[in-house]
Amino acid sequence: MPTTPNKDYYATLGVKKTASVEEIRKAFRKQARRYHPDVNPGDKRAEEKFKEISEANDVLSDPKKRKVYDQLGFYSDQIDPAQAAAYAQQQGGGGGGRPAVDFDGFDFSGFGGPGHQAGQQAGAGWGSFKDIFSGIFTGAQQGQQPRGPQTGTDLEYQATVDFWTAIRGGLARVQINRHETCPTCHGQAHTGGVTQCPECNGTGQVTQMGGRMKFNIPCPRCNGTGRTSSTCSTCHGEGTVSRSEAVEFRIKAGTRDGQRIRLQGKGNAGVNGGPTGDLYLIVRTGTHPVFTREGDDIHLTVPVTIAEASLGAKVDVPTIDGRAHMKIPPGTQSGQKLRMRERGVENAQHPSQRGDQIVTVEVVVPLLQDERSREIMRELAKLNNQDPRVELFDKM
Ligand SMILES: [Zn+2]
Ligand SMILES: [Zn+2]
């Protein structure tokens, strides 16, 4: 008999074969506290041990899985419990433990050999039979097998749009990396003709041993199709290649910072005729040295003289449409905000609506250079001798 890499889950958890589910769970919890990766950061051995006890617990704490394990000496999701039961019955009835299924002449050389670790490499042989049962090792991972149509994944990029384009609308560009259909194999992931799978001789099935029982499972190399073909060397079997691309897109007038734009079919290419994914752009609007945008409103600070602020004036201020008149009411204070209705940004959803322009007035104090000016200022102070700090003291 060949030795099989069966694991003794009972020994792993340190429980008797007759242990109750409660005892098994308790044993697992105790070991888990000791080997949990959180308590052993970076300890590879503890991590390995934790995986082992988790696997043992997974099987033994589930009555159905445990039954299969008890009957066969191993467990796999691929095994039909009825098959396992039939096997166990035959074992019991046979008396001498003779295998009910003949496995003479079966080639065991592929098991557990050097191919075990290198199993992910194409043609490096098979992993242990446990790997095959657990479905880790599949033909699809080798990229040798034509797969069904797969939709390409969506992409998300931030796209910076300059201040004026976001306000007025227009074309913008963003540089992205996306997967395109491979030009060599046209997304088929393989080249040349399809040939019979050498692993299963085209049957799509291989026979594996579990304990002393034979199981037919889908051939891992060809994924049960019986056919293989050579992997495309351009895309290494991916069916797509990565490419940098400048994508041009149109944005509406009034597009705001953070807005999401969907460009259908500009994501990653699908495989085997699957549709292309979408590209989502998050708009980042650029800044301006004078204007600050908040939603549809434009904010800016406008300096005024003492005379303009105290006497009132009509001044020219910049707006996003160019120069515009703004009325400064008499007695305007520094820091006061004046609203210019509908001088802001057109709303992207409702183009007939516009935001406002909000002007923060900044009174500029003149630097007096001559005696005459200082004389006038002193005279002005005498005529208007209110104390602006009175309120401060009133509140004390
Ligand atoms: Zn290709
Ligand atoms: Zn095959």
mmCIF file of N, CA, C and O and ligand atoms in Angstrom, residues 197 199-200 204 219 221-222 226, ligand 2:
data_model
loop_
_atom_site.group_PDB
_atom_site.id
_atom_site.type_symbol
_atom_site.label_atom_id
_atom_site.label_comp_id
_atom_site.label_asym_id
_atom_site.label_seq_id
_atom_site.Cartn_x
_atom_site.Cartn_y
_atom_site.Cartn_z
ATOM 1 N N CYS A 197 -5.639 16.594 -24.041
ATOM 2 C CA CYS A 197 -4.920 16.785 -22.777
ATOM 3 C C CYS A 197 -4.060 15.554 -22.508
ATOM 4 O O CYS A 197 -4.560 14.432 -22.491
ATOM 5 N N GLU A 199 -2.621 14.715 -19.826
ATOM 6 C CA GLU A 199 -2.777 14.210 -18.463
ATOM 7 C C GLU A 199 -3.861 13.134 -18.385
ATOM 8 O O GLU A 199 -3.710 12.106 -17.731
ATOM 9 N N CYS A 200 -4.978 13.398 -19.058
ATOM 10 C CA CYS A 200 -6.116 12.473 -18.948
ATOM 11 C C CYS A 200 -6.394 11.779 -20.276
ATOM 12 O O CYS A 200 -7.410 11.111 -20.432
ATOM 13 N N GLY A 204 -10.872 13.777 -19.800
ATOM 14 C CA GLY A 204 -11.369 14.806 -18.895
ATOM 15 C C GLY A 204 -11.447 14.345 -17.461
ATOM 16 O O GLY A 204 -11.817 15.101 -16.579
ATOM 17 N N CYS A 219 -10.179 16.190 -14.505
ATOM 18 C CA CYS A 219 -8.741 16.364 -14.712
ATOM 19 C C CYS A 219 -8.344 17.794 -14.344
ATOM 20 O O CYS A 219 -8.912 18.744 -14.835
ATOM 21 N N ARG A 221 -5.668 19.381 -15.003
ATOM 22 C CA ARG A 221 -4.892 20.111 -16.006
ATOM 23 C C ARG A 221 -5.791 20.766 -17.048
ATOM 24 O O ARG A 221 -5.592 21.890 -17.449
ATOM 25 N N CYS A 222 -6.807 20.026 -17.480
ATOM 26 C CA CYS A 222 -7.668 20.568 -18.531
ATOM 27 C C CYS A 222 -9.032 20.967 -17.981
ATOM 28 O O CYS A 222 -9.927 21.305 -18.729
ATOM 29 N N GLY A 226 -10.769 17.730 -21.299
ATOM 30 C CA GLY A 226 -10.053 16.775 -22.142
ATOM 31 C C GLY A 226 -9.170 17.432 -23.192
ATOM 32 O O GLY A 226 -8.488 16.754 -23.944
HETATM 33 ZN ZN ZN B 2 -7.120 16.462 -18.878
#
